[in-house]
Short mmCIF file of C-alpha atoms in Angstrom, two decimals:
data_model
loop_
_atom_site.label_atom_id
_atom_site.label_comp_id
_atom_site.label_asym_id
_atom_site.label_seq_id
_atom_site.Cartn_x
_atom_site.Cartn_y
_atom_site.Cartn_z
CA UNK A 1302 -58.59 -28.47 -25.20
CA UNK A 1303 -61.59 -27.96 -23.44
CA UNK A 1304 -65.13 -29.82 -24.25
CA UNK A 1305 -67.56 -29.01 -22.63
CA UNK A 1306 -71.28 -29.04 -22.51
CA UNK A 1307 -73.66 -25.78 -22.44
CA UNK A 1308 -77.00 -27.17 -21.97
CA UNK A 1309 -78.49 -29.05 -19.40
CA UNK A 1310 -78.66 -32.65 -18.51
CA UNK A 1311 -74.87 -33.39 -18.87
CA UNK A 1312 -72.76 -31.98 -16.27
CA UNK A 1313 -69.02 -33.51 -17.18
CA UNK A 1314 -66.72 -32.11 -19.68
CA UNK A 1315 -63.43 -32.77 -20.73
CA UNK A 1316 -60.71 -30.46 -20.75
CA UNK A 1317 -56.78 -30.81 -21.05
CA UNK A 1318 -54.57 -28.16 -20.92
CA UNK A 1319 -50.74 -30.35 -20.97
CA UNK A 1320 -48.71 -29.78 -23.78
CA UNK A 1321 -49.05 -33.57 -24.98
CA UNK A 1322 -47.07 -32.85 -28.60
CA UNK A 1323 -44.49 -31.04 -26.69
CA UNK A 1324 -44.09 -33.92 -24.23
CA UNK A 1325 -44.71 -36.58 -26.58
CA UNK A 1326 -42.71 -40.12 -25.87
CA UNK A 1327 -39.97 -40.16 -28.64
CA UNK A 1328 -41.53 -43.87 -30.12
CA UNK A 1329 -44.63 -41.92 -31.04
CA UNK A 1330 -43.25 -38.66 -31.91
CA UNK A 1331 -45.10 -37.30 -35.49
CA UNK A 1332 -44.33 -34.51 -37.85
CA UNK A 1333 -46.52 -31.49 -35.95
CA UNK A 1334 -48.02 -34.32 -33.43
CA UNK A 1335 -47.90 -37.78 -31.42
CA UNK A 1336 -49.42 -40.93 -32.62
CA UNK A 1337 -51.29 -43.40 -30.82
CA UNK A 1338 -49.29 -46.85 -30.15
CA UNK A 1339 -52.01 -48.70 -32.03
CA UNK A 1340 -50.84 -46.66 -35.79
CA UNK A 1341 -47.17 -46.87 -34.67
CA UNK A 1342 -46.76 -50.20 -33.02
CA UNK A 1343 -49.66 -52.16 -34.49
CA UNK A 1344 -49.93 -54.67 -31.71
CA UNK A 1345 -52.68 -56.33 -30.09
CA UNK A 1346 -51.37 -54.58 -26.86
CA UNK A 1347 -51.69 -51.01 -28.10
CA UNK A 1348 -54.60 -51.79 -30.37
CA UNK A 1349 -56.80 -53.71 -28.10
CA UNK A 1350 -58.59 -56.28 -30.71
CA UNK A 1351 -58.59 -59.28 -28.61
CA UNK A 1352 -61.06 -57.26 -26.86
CA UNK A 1353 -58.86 -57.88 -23.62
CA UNK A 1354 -57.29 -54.68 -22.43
CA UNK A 1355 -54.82 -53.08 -19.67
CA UNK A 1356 -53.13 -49.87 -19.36
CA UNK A 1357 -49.63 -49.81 -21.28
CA UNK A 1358 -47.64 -47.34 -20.43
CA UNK A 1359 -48.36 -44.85 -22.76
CA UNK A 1360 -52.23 -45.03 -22.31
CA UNK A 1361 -50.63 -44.09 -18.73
CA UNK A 1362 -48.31 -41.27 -20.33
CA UNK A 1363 -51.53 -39.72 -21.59
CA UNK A 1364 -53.80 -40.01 -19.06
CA UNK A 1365 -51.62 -38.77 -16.49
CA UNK A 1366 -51.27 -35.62 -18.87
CA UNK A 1367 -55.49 -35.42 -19.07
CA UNK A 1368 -56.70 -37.16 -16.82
CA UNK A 1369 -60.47 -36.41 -18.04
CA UNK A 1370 -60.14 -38.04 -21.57
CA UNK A 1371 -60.64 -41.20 -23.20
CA UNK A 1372 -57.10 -43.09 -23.04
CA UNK A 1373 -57.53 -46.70 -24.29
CA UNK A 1374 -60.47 -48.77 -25.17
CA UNK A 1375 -61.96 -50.10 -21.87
CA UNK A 1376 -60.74 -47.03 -20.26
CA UNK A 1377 -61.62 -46.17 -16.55
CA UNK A 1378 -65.37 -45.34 -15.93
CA UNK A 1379 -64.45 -41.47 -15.22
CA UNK A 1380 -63.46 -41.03 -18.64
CA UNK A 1381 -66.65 -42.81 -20.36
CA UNK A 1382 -69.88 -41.28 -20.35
CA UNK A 1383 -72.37 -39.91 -22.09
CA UNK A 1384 -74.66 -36.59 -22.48
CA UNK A 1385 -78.62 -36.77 -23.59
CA UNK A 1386 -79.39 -36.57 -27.52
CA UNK A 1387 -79.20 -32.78 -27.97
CA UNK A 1388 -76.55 -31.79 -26.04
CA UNK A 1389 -75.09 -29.01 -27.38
CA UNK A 1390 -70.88 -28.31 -26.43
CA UNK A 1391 -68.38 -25.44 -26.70
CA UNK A 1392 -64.95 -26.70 -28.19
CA UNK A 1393 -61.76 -24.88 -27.29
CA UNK A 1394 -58.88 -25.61 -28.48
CA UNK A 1395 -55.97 -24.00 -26.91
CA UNK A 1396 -58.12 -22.95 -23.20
#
């Protein structure tokens, strides 16, 4: 997938080209996909709602696949940003 900006003020995209449902850790393995922890374990650990956050090991999982995108809540700061009102993007899904 590739996400990415066309007009000016906003200079990051994201884009992720791994096969992530091809690769997908057997626990979160869906029909056609792979779920996030949160829907399959329901735990404060994959669901963050204490509001107090780390990596697991599958936020890991994914963000070592795409390293650009948005991984678990409280994420690192290269992955959270944000373009001007206006912004216009191209959206590709299979780059």
């Amino acid at each position: 997938m590739d996400f990415s900006p066309t007009s000016s003020g906003c200079t990051k995209g994201i884009r992720c080209t791994a096969d992530i449902n091809g690769q997908c850790p057997d626990q979160l393995k869906a029909p056609g996909g792979c779920n996030n922890p949160c829907t399959v374990f329901k735990t404060d650990q994959y669901c963050c709602n204490s509001g107090t956050c780390d990596p697991t090991d599958f936020s890991k999982f994914f963000k070592n696949l795409c390293p650009d995108a948005y991984s678990y809540p409280k994420d690192d700061a290269t992955s959270t940003f944000t373009c001007p009102t206006g912004t216009n993007y191209k959206v590709v899904f299979c780059p």
